[in-house]
Coordinates of C-alpha atoms in Angstrom, one line a residue:
M1 CA 51.6 42.4 0.2
S2 CA 51.2 43.7 3.4
K3 CA 49.5 40.2 4.2
V4 CA 52.2 38.2 2.5
L5 CA 55.2 39.7 4.7
A6 CA 52.7 39.5 8.2
F7 CA 52.7 35.5 7.3
V8 CA 56.1 35.6 6.3
L9 CA 57.2 37.5 9.9
M10 CA 54.5 34.9 11.7
I11 CA 56.4 32.3 10.8
A12 CA 60.2 33.1 10.1
F13 CA 60.7 35.1 13.1
L14 CA 59.1 31.7 15.1
L15 CA 62.6 30.1 13.9
V16 CA 64.0 28.5 16.7
G17 CA 65.8 25.3 16.9
C18 CA 66.4 22.1 15.0
S19 CA 65.2 18.3 15.2
Q20 CA 64.8 14.4 14.3
N21 CA 63.6 11.6 15.6
E22 CA 65.1 8.1 15.9
A23 CA 63.5 6.6 13.0
N24 CA 64.5 9.5 10.7
S25 CA 68.0 10.1 12.0
P26 CA 70.4 8.8 8.7
S27 CA 70.8 11.7 6.3
P28 CA 69.0 10.3 3.2
T29 CA 70.7 10.9 -0.1
V30 CA 69.6 12.8 -3.3
K31 CA 67.5 9.7 -5.5
D32 CA 66.3 10.1 -8.7
N33 CA 62.1 10.3 -9.1
E34 CA 61.8 6.6 -9.6
A35 CA 63.2 5.7 -6.6
A36 CA 59.8 5.1 -5.3
T37 CA 58.1 4.2 -8.3
D38 CA 55.6 1.7 -5.7
K39 CA 54.1 5.0 -3.6
P40 CA 51.3 6.5 -5.5
T41 CA 52.2 10.1 -6.9
I42 CA 50.7 13.6 -6.0
T43 CA 51.6 16.8 -7.0
V44 CA 52.0 19.5 -4.1
P45 CA 53.0 23.6 -4.5
F46 CA 56.2 24.7 -3.1
V47 CA 55.1 28.4 -2.5
D48 CA 58.2 29.8 -3.0
F49 CA 59.1 32.9 -0.2
G50 CA 62.1 33.3 -1.8
V51 CA 64.9 32.7 1.1
I52 CA 65.9 29.3 0.3
P53 CA 70.4 29.4 0.4
T54 CA 71.4 28.9 -2.7
S55 CA 73.4 26.1 -1.0
Q56 CA 70.0 24.6 -0.5
G57 CA 69.4 24.1 -4.0
T58 CA 65.8 24.8 -5.8
G59 CA 62.1 25.1 -4.8
E60 CA 61.5 21.7 -6.9
Q61 CA 64.9 19.7 -5.3
N62 CA 66.7 20.5 -2.0
F63 CA 67.4 18.6 0.9
W64 CA 64.0 18.8 2.5
T65 CA 62.0 17.6 -0.4
E66 CA 64.2 14.8 -1.0
W67 CA 64.0 14.1 2.7
I68 CA 59.8 13.9 2.0
N69 CA 60.0 11.5 -0.7
E70 CA 62.2 9.3 1.3
N71 CA 60.0 9.3 4.2
A72 CA 56.5 10.0 3.0
P73 CA 54.0 7.3 2.1
V74 CA 54.0 8.8 -1.2
Q75 CA 56.0 10.5 -4.2
V76 CA 55.7 14.3 -4.6
E77 CA 56.3 16.1 -7.2
F78 CA 57.0 20.0 -6.2
M79 CA 55.5 22.9 -8.5
N80 CA 57.0 26.3 -7.7
I81 CA 54.9 29.1 -6.9
P82 CA 56.3 32.4 -6.4
V83 CA 54.2 33.6 -3.4
A84 CA 53.9 37.7 -4.8
Q85 CA 52.2 35.8 -7.9
R86 CA 50.7 33.0 -6.4
I87 CA 47.0 33.9 -7.0
E88 CA 47.7 34.6 -11.0
K89 CA 49.9 31.3 -10.8
Y90 CA 47.3 29.6 -9.1
N91 CA 44.6 30.8 -11.6
A92 CA 46.2 29.9 -15.0
L93 CA 47.2 26.5 -13.2
F94 CA 43.6 25.9 -12.5
A95 CA 42.2 27.3 -16.2
S96 CA 44.7 25.0 -17.7
G97 CA 43.7 21.9 -15.7
D98 CA 47.1 21.7 -14.2
A99 CA 46.5 23.0 -10.8
P100 CA 48.5 20.8 -8.2
D101 CA 46.6 18.0 -6.1
L102 CA 46.9 20.0 -2.9
I103 CA 46.5 23.6 -2.9
M104 CA 48.6 25.7 -0.2
T105 CA 47.9 29.6 -0.4
F106 CA 46.3 32.4 2.2
G107 CA 44.2 35.2 2.1
D108 CA 40.3 34.8 2.9
E109 CA 39.2 36.4 0.2
Y110 CA 40.7 34.3 -2.3
I111 CA 40.6 30.8 -0.4
N112 CA 36.7 31.6 -0.6
Q113 CA 36.8 32.0 -4.0
L114 CA 38.2 29.0 -4.7
I115 CA 35.5 27.4 -2.4
D116 CA 32.8 29.1 -4.0
Q117 CA 33.8 28.0 -7.5
K118 CA 34.0 24.6 -6.3
L119 CA 37.9 24.3 -7.5
V120 CA 38.8 22.8 -3.9
M121 CA 36.5 19.7 -2.3
P122 CA 34.7 19.5 0.7
I123 CA 37.4 17.2 3.0
D124 CA 34.8 15.9 5.5
E125 CA 34.4 12.3 3.8
L126 CA 38.1 12.3 2.8
I127 CA 39.3 12.6 6.2
E128 CA 36.4 9.7 7.5
K129 CA 37.5 7.5 5.1
Y130 CA 41.5 7.7 4.7
S131 CA 42.8 9.5 7.5
T132 CA 44.3 8.6 11.3
E133 CA 46.3 11.1 12.1
Y134 CA 44.0 14.1 11.1
K135 CA 41.0 12.3 12.5
A136 CA 42.7 11.8 15.9
L137 CA 44.0 15.6 15.7
M138 CA 40.2 16.2 15.3
E139 CA 38.9 14.1 18.2
K140 CA 41.4 15.7 20.1
Y141 CA 40.5 19.7 19.4
P142 CA 36.8 19.0 18.1
E143 CA 37.2 23.3 17.9
I144 CA 39.0 22.5 14.2
K145 CA 35.3 21.2 12.9
K146 CA 34.0 24.4 14.7
V147 CA 36.3 26.9 12.8
A148 CA 36.9 24.7 9.3
T149 CA 33.0 24.6 8.6
K150 CA 31.7 26.7 6.3
S151 CA 28.1 27.9 5.8
D152 CA 27.1 24.7 3.5
G153 CA 28.2 22.2 6.6
N154 CA 31.4 21.2 4.8
M155 CA 35.1 21.7 5.5
Y156 CA 37.2 22.5 2.6
Q157 CA 40.7 23.7 4.5
F158 CA 43.0 21.5 6.7
T159 CA 43.5 23.5 10.1
R160 CA 46.6 24.0 11.8
V161 CA 46.8 24.2 15.4
I162 CA 49.1 26.8 16.8
G163 CA 47.4 27.8 20.2
L164 CA 46.6 31.6 21.0
K165 CA 49.4 33.9 20.9
T166 CA 50.1 37.2 21.7
N167 CA 50.8 39.4 18.7
R168 CA 51.5 43.3 19.5
I169 CA 52.4 43.8 23.0
M170 CA 52.0 47.1 24.8
V171 CA 54.7 48.5 26.4
I172 CA 56.2 51.5 28.4
R173 CA 59.4 53.0 29.4
D174 CA 59.4 52.0 33.2
D175 CA 62.7 54.1 33.7
W176 CA 60.6 57.3 33.3
L177 CA 57.5 56.1 35.2
K178 CA 60.3 55.9 38.1
K179 CA 62.1 59.1 36.9
L180 CA 58.6 61.5 36.8
G181 CA 57.5 59.7 40.1
L182 CA 54.2 58.1 38.0
E183 CA 52.9 54.6 38.3
M184 CA 51.9 52.1 35.7
P185 CA 48.7 53.4 34.0
R186 CA 45.3 50.9 35.0
T187 CA 43.2 53.2 33.0
T188 CA 42.7 55.4 30.0
E189 CA 42.3 58.0 31.9
E190 CA 45.9 57.3 33.7
L191 CA 47.1 56.3 30.3
Y192 CA 46.6 59.7 28.9
A193 CA 47.8 61.0 32.0
V194 CA 51.1 59.1 31.8
A195 CA 51.8 60.0 28.3
E196 CA 51.3 63.7 28.6
A197 CA 53.9 63.9 31.4
F198 CA 56.3 61.7 28.9
A199 CA 55.5 64.5 26.5
K200 CA 55.7 67.4 28.7
E201 CA 58.3 66.6 31.9
D202 CA 61.2 65.7 29.9
P203 CA 61.4 62.5 30.9
D204 CA 64.9 62.2 29.1
G205 CA 66.3 64.8 31.1
N206 CA 67.7 66.8 28.5
G207 CA 66.1 70.0 28.9
K208 CA 64.5 70.3 25.3
A209 CA 60.6 69.2 24.8
D210 CA 61.4 66.5 22.0
T211 CA 59.6 63.2 23.5
Y212 CA 56.3 61.7 22.3
G213 CA 54.0 60.1 25.2
I214 CA 52.4 57.2 23.0
G215 CA 52.3 56.6 19.1
L216 CA 49.7 56.9 17.1
S217 CA 50.8 55.1 13.8
E218 CA 48.2 53.1 12.0
N219 CA 49.0 49.8 14.2
S220 CA 48.6 51.8 17.6
R221 CA 45.8 53.6 16.4
N222 CA 44.1 49.9 15.5
L223 CA 45.6 48.7 19.5
I224 CA 43.9 51.8 21.2
N225 CA 40.7 50.8 19.5
D226 CA 41.1 47.9 20.7
I227 CA 41.6 49.2 24.0
F228 CA 38.2 50.9 23.9
G229 CA 36.5 47.8 22.7
V230 CA 35.8 49.3 18.9
T231 CA 34.6 47.0 16.4
S232 CA 32.4 46.5 13.3
Y233 CA 29.2 44.6 15.9
Y234 CA 28.2 43.4 19.0
E235 CA 26.2 40.6 20.6
T236 CA 22.8 42.2 22.0
E237 CA 20.2 39.4 23.1
G238 CA 21.2 37.2 20.5
K239 CA 21.3 39.4 17.2
L240 CA 24.6 41.4 16.2
T241 CA 24.1 45.1 16.5
R242 CA 26.5 48.6 16.1
D243 CA 27.2 50.3 18.6
D244 CA 29.1 54.2 18.2
E245 CA 29.8 54.7 21.8
P246 CA 33.2 52.7 22.1
S247 CA 34.3 54.5 18.5
R248 CA 33.2 57.9 20.3
Q249 CA 34.9 57.1 23.1
A250 CA 38.3 56.0 21.4
L251 CA 38.3 59.0 19.2
S252 CA 38.0 61.8 21.5
F253 CA 40.8 59.5 23.3
M254 CA 43.3 60.1 20.2
K255 CA 41.8 63.8 19.4
K256 CA 42.7 65.2 23.2
L257 CA 46.3 63.4 22.9
Y258 CA 46.8 65.0 19.3
D259 CA 45.5 68.9 20.4
N260 CA 47.3 68.8 23.4
N261 CA 51.0 67.8 21.4
V262 CA 51.5 64.6 23.3
V263 CA 52.0 62.7 20.0
D264 CA 53.7 63.0 16.7
K265 CA 52.0 65.6 14.9
D266 CA 52.7 63.8 11.5
F267 CA 51.4 60.2 12.8
L268 CA 48.9 59.9 9.8
T269 CA 52.0 59.8 7.0
D270 CA 53.4 56.8 9.2
V271 CA 51.4 53.7 7.7
S272 CA 54.0 51.4 8.2
G273 CA 54.6 52.4 11.7
D274 CA 58.4 52.3 11.2
K275 CA 58.8 56.6 12.0
E276 CA 57.0 55.4 15.9
K277 CA 59.5 52.5 15.9
Q278 CA 62.6 54.8 15.4
D279 CA 61.6 57.1 18.0
F280 CA 60.8 54.6 20.5
L281 CA 64.2 52.8 19.6
N282 CA 66.0 56.5 19.9
G283 CA 64.3 57.2 23.0
K284 CA 62.2 59.6 22.2
L285 CA 58.7 57.7 22.7
G286 CA 57.4 56.7 26.0
I287 CA 54.4 54.0 24.9
T288 CA 54.4 52.0 22.0
F289 CA 53.4 48.9 20.7
I290 CA 55.9 46.0 19.7
N291 CA 55.4 43.5 16.7
Q292 CA 55.7 40.3 17.9
G293 CA 56.5 41.9 21.0
A294 CA 57.3 38.8 23.2
R295 CA 58.9 36.9 20.2
A296 CA 62.1 36.8 18.1
M297 CA 61.1 40.0 16.7
G298 CA 60.6 41.4 19.9
Y299 CA 63.7 40.1 21.2
D300 CA 65.4 42.0 18.1
T301 CA 63.8 45.1 19.2
F302 CA 64.6 45.0 22.8
K303 CA 68.5 44.6 22.1
T304 CA 68.0 47.7 19.7
F305 CA 66.8 49.6 22.4
K306 CA 69.0 48.6 25.0
N307 CA 71.9 49.3 22.1
N308 CA 70.7 53.0 21.7
N309 CA 69.9 53.7 25.7
P310 CA 71.9 51.6 28.2
D311 CA 70.6 52.9 31.3
G312 CA 66.9 52.8 29.4
S313 CA 64.4 50.1 30.3
Y314 CA 60.6 49.4 29.4
Q315 CA 58.2 47.1 30.5
T316 CA 55.0 45.1 29.2
M317 CA 52.2 47.2 30.2
P318 CA 48.8 45.7 31.4
I319 CA 45.7 46.4 28.9
P320 CA 44.1 49.4 30.5
E321 CA 40.3 49.7 31.5
S322 CA 38.4 52.1 29.5
P323 CA 35.1 53.7 30.1
T324 CA 33.8 50.6 27.9
G325 CA 35.1 47.9 29.7
K326 CA 38.8 45.9 29.7
H327 CA 39.0 44.9 26.6
M328 CA 41.2 42.1 24.7
I329 CA 43.8 43.8 22.2
Y330 CA 44.2 41.7 19.2
L331 CA 45.9 38.2 19.7
N332 CA 47.0 35.9 16.6
P333 CA 44.4 33.4 16.1
P334 CA 44.8 29.6 17.6
F335 CA 44.0 28.3 14.5
E336 CA 44.9 28.7 10.8
M337 CA 43.7 27.5 7.3
F338 CA 45.6 27.3 4.6
V339 CA 45.5 23.7 3.2
M340 CA 43.2 22.3 0.4
V341 CA 42.8 19.5 -2.1
N342 CA 41.9 20.3 -5.4
S343 CA 38.5 19.1 -6.5
K344 CA 39.9 17.5 -9.9
A345 CA 42.8 16.0 -7.7
K346 CA 43.6 12.1 -9.3
N347 CA 44.3 10.4 -6.0
P348 CA 42.7 11.9 -2.8
E349 CA 43.6 9.3 -0.9
A350 CA 47.2 9.5 -1.3
V351 CA 46.9 13.1 -0.9
M352 CA 45.1 12.6 2.6
K353 CA 47.8 10.2 3.5
Y354 CA 50.4 12.9 2.5
I355 CA 48.5 15.0 5.3
D356 CA 48.6 12.6 8.0
F357 CA 52.2 12.0 7.2
L358 CA 52.9 16.0 7.7
I359 CA 51.1 16.2 11.0
K360 CA 52.7 13.3 12.8
D361 CA 55.2 14.2 15.4
S362 CA 58.1 12.6 13.9
T363 CA 57.8 14.6 10.7
G364 CA 57.2 17.9 13.0
I365 CA 60.2 17.5 15.1
T366 CA 62.3 16.6 12.0
M367 CA 61.2 19.7 10.0
S368 CA 60.7 22.3 13.1
Y369 CA 64.6 21.5 13.9
G370 CA 66.6 19.4 11.9
I371 CA 68.4 16.1 12.7
K372 CA 69.5 15.0 16.1
D373 CA 72.9 15.5 16.7
K374 CA 73.8 17.1 14.1
H375 CA 71.4 20.3 14.3
W376 CA 70.1 20.1 17.8
K377 CA 70.0 18.2 21.0
L378 CA 67.7 18.1 24.2
G379 CA 68.3 21.1 26.6
E380 CA 68.1 21.3 30.1
N381 CA 65.1 22.6 29.9
G382 CA 63.7 19.6 28.2
C383 CA 63.3 21.4 24.5
P384 CA 65.5 20.8 21.7
Q385 CA 68.5 23.2 21.4
S386 CA 70.8 24.4 18.4
L387 CA 74.2 22.9 18.2
D388 CA 75.3 25.5 15.5
S389 CA 72.7 28.5 14.9
A390 CA 74.9 29.3 11.5
L391 CA 74.2 25.5 10.2
Y392 CA 70.6 25.5 11.6
T393 CA 69.8 28.8 9.3
E394 CA 71.6 27.6 6.7
E395 CA 70.1 23.6 6.5
V396 CA 67.1 23.7 8.8
G397 CA 65.5 27.1 9.4
W398 CA 64.3 28.1 6.2
N399 CA 62.0 25.1 5.5
R400 CA 59.6 26.0 8.3
L401 CA 58.3 28.7 6.0
Y402 CA 57.6 26.5 3.0
F403 CA 56.6 22.8 4.8
E404 CA 55.2 23.6 8.0
W405 CA 51.7 24.5 7.1
L406 CA 50.0 21.9 8.8
Y407 CA 52.0 20.4 12.0
P408 CA 50.2 21.3 14.8
E409 CA 53.1 23.7 16.6
M410 CA 50.5 23.7 19.6
E411 CA 52.0 20.2 20.6
F412 CA 55.5 21.5 21.0
G413 CA 54.5 23.6 24.1
P414 CA 57.2 25.9 25.7
C415 CA 59.7 24.4 23.3
R416 CA 57.8 26.6 20.3
D417 CA 58.3 29.7 22.5
F418 CA 61.2 31.9 21.6
V419 CA 61.8 32.2 25.2
S420 CA 62.9 28.4 25.3
T421 CA 66.0 29.0 23.1
L422 CA 67.2 32.2 26.0
N423 CA 69.4 31.9 28.5
P424 CA 67.8 33.0 32.0
E425 CA 71.5 33.7 33.5
D426 CA 72.2 36.6 30.7
P427 CA 71.2 40.2 32.3
M428 CA 69.7 40.9 28.6
D429 CA 67.9 37.5 28.3
E430 CA 66.3 37.3 31.6
A431 CA 64.9 40.9 30.9
F432 CA 63.1 39.6 27.8
I433 CA 62.0 36.5 29.6
Q434 CA 60.3 38.9 31.9
I435 CA 58.9 41.1 29.0
A436 CA 57.4 37.9 27.5
N437 CA 56.2 36.3 30.4
D438 CA 54.2 39.5 31.6
A439 CA 52.9 39.5 27.9
A440 CA 51.2 36.2 28.5
E441 CA 50.2 37.0 31.8
F442 CA 48.3 40.3 31.3
Y443 CA 46.9 39.2 27.8
L444 CA 46.3 35.6 27.9
N445 CA 44.5 35.4 31.3
G446 CA 40.7 35.6 30.2
D447 CA 40.2 38.7 32.5
H448 CA 39.5 41.0 29.2
K449 CA 36.1 41.5 27.8
P450 CA 36.1 39.8 24.3
S451 CA 34.7 43.0 22.0
F452 CA 34.6 41.4 18.6
L453 CA 32.7 38.5 18.0
T454 CA 35.5 36.0 16.1
Y455 CA 38.0 36.0 13.7
G456 CA 37.5 37.0 10.0
N457 CA 38.5 33.7 8.6
Y458 CA 36.1 32.0 11.1
M459 CA 33.4 33.8 9.5
P460 CA 31.5 32.9 6.2
Q461 CA 32.9 34.9 3.2
M462 CA 30.6 37.5 1.8
P463 CA 29.4 37.6 -1.6
K464 CA 31.8 39.5 -3.8
E465 CA 29.4 42.3 -4.5
L466 CA 29.3 42.7 -0.4
N467 CA 32.9 42.6 -0.4
Q468 CA 33.2 45.3 -2.8
I469 CA 31.0 47.4 -0.3
G470 CA 32.7 46.6 2.6
S471 CA 35.8 47.6 1.6
T472 CA 35.1 51.2 -0.2
M473 CA 32.9 52.0 2.6
N474 CA 35.4 50.8 5.5
K475 CA 38.4 53.0 3.7
T476 CA 36.0 56.1 3.7
I477 CA 34.8 55.4 7.3
T478 CA 38.6 55.3 8.4
D479 CA 39.2 58.5 6.6
I480 CA 36.4 60.4 8.1
R481 CA 37.7 59.1 11.5
N482 CA 41.4 60.1 11.2
K483 CA 40.2 63.8 9.6
S484 CA 38.2 64.0 13.1
I485 CA 41.4 63.3 15.2
V486 CA 43.3 66.2 13.4
S487 CA 40.8 68.9 12.7
G488 CA 40.4 70.0 15.9
A489 CA 37.3 71.9 17.0
S490 CA 36.4 72.3 13.1
Y491 CA 35.5 68.6 13.0
T492 CA 34.3 67.1 16.1
V493 CA 33.7 63.5 16.9
D494 CA 30.2 63.5 17.1
Q495 CA 29.9 64.9 13.5
A496 CA 32.2 62.0 12.1
L497 CA 30.5 59.6 13.5
K498 CA 27.3 61.1 12.1
D499 CA 29.0 61.4 8.7
A500 CA 30.3 57.8 8.7
E501 CA 26.8 56.7 9.5
D502 CA 25.8 58.6 6.6
I503 CA 28.3 56.6 4.7
F504 CA 27.3 53.1 6.1
V505 CA 23.6 53.7 5.1
K506 CA 24.5 55.3 1.8
S507 CA 26.7 52.3 0.9
G508 CA 24.5 49.6 1.7
G509 CA 26.0 48.9 5.1
E510 CA 22.9 47.4 6.1
R511 CA 23.0 44.4 4.0
I512 CA 26.6 43.5 5.0
L513 CA 25.2 43.5 8.4
E514 CA 22.1 41.6 7.1
F515 CA 24.1 39.2 5.8
H516 CA 25.8 38.5 8.8
N517 CA 22.7 38.6 11.0
Q518 CA 21.4 35.8 9.0
W519 CA 24.1 33.4 9.6
F520 CA 25.0 34.5 13.0
T521 CA 21.2 33.8 13.7
S522 CA 20.8 30.8 11.7
E523 CA 23.7 28.8 13.4
K524 CA 23.9 26.7 16.5
Q525 CA 26.3 28.6 18.5
S526 CA 27.4 25.9 19.7
D527 CA 28.6 24.8 16.7
V528 CA 30.4 28.4 16.1
F529 CA 34.1 29.0 17.4
L530 CA 33.1 32.6 18.9
K531 CA 36.0 35.4 20.1
K532 CA 34.1 34.4 23.6
D533 CA 35.8 30.5 22.9
V534 CA 39.1 31.8 22.5
Y535 CA 40.1 32.0 26.0
N536 CA 38.2 29.2 27.1
F537 CA 40.6 27.3 24.5
Y538 CA 43.6 28.6 25.7
T539 CA 42.7 27.8 29.6
T540 CA 41.2 24.3 28.9
K541 CA 43.9 23.5 25.8
Q542 CA 46.8 25.0 25.7
K543 CA 47.7 26.8 29.2
D544 CA 48.7 23.1 30.4
L545 CA 50.8 22.6 27.1
M546 CA 52.7 25.7 28.2
K547 CA 54.3 24.0 30.7
K548 CA 55.1 20.6 29.3
P549 CA 55.2 19.6 25.6
A550 CA 52.9 16.9 24.2
V551 CA 55.6 15.7 22.1
D552 CA 58.3 13.2 23.2
F553 CA 61.6 14.6 22.1

């Protein structure tokens, strides 16, 4: 369910405005299913996240399902798939032969299971024979072919182009820096020194030793690992290899923080990061990572922080350079792949026509922003601006979670960014805009060393046996590393790394490395979307769009 929550947050907190182009401006009326008997019928899942306002109908029949059936080139029968039970539901439908023509789900392991069992079809020929819109999209973004092609040479998933985005951002109490006469840390050595000062020099001025320097919840440990370049495999002379040095540096850094009382000693129990977040919001933590910190969720965090700390302030922090280099922290991947075609679809051509309809600009604008002059108007910044936020939330906002699984939202450029909805004349908004702009400048500028090979869903799916080995092995190794942080001199980092290596060998980790090396060395590197291609994509395709949208609103 953590992946479900992440997906919900990823989309739901991006809700910004409302729109519709002139061709679709009339508000459609609800019609009976026989209204479009001249159209081919397909079945499509309605993956139900349970957030439809009661006034808007049901998953199978609501304003937007009716709008789709009025405007799409096909007649769509929607099938409700509860998100929490989606795997069980899909499995039952496949077993009975009743699975929908279009398959929409997430979770790399399950998607690859559907592909391995041939429950979904290759889509290369489908696109070539029947598509216009998606084919044009692939010509515009040839990277789609790279990320979607599986090891057998076929594509099975339609790709959504969302663009590279910041995820968690690293923030620091700049008012504490000023009070203690400190500079913004630029290296991990300086980061430690600042964190220690925040913990020991009473930055809040209350005369008590009750502040922490930096957070070490699970998310924060992951981001610190990123800073030191910790990953599973490293590319060395065309092969994938392993290297303990980044882990040694990261663990030593975290162990030093713990041993010297710079962090909350109970950090291992803070799996969700809620305690760390509350410490920061309550003015007791100097450096942390904010989930989706440059977007709507981050804005809510910022407002709460300012309400709790009216005289406090924080800034986005540049990624400090570590002894192993200046590395990229985790960024949301620029492409998502959640949509497939049932291998037993009765009319694949009609399914392809529906896909083409979903990625048209006119559809994307309408589904994203609602109906012009009812839900939105064009703002001075050239982006749709909401006319009534309550009306938008009630009638439009929820639908993006359900229907926008394919539209290439990167085409909206700056209009998709949350900051486009803010007022730079408002002091609160102005301060947050600076935080968001700094995040883009610091994290998306390409001045970082990609540490890991590529995103997991762009790599081949391992056989089930290797997946099970990897899952068990990785948990054990993580526990060993965490133990080394909190055990003082009784369990050193060197001993932890030795024990982790023993687990890797005994568990069969070499087989996993061999599997990935066979893939990596057999593929033409030009045909694989590697992490080094991420910044290149941002620089050559996305950066200009962030100044001006490709869509004519």
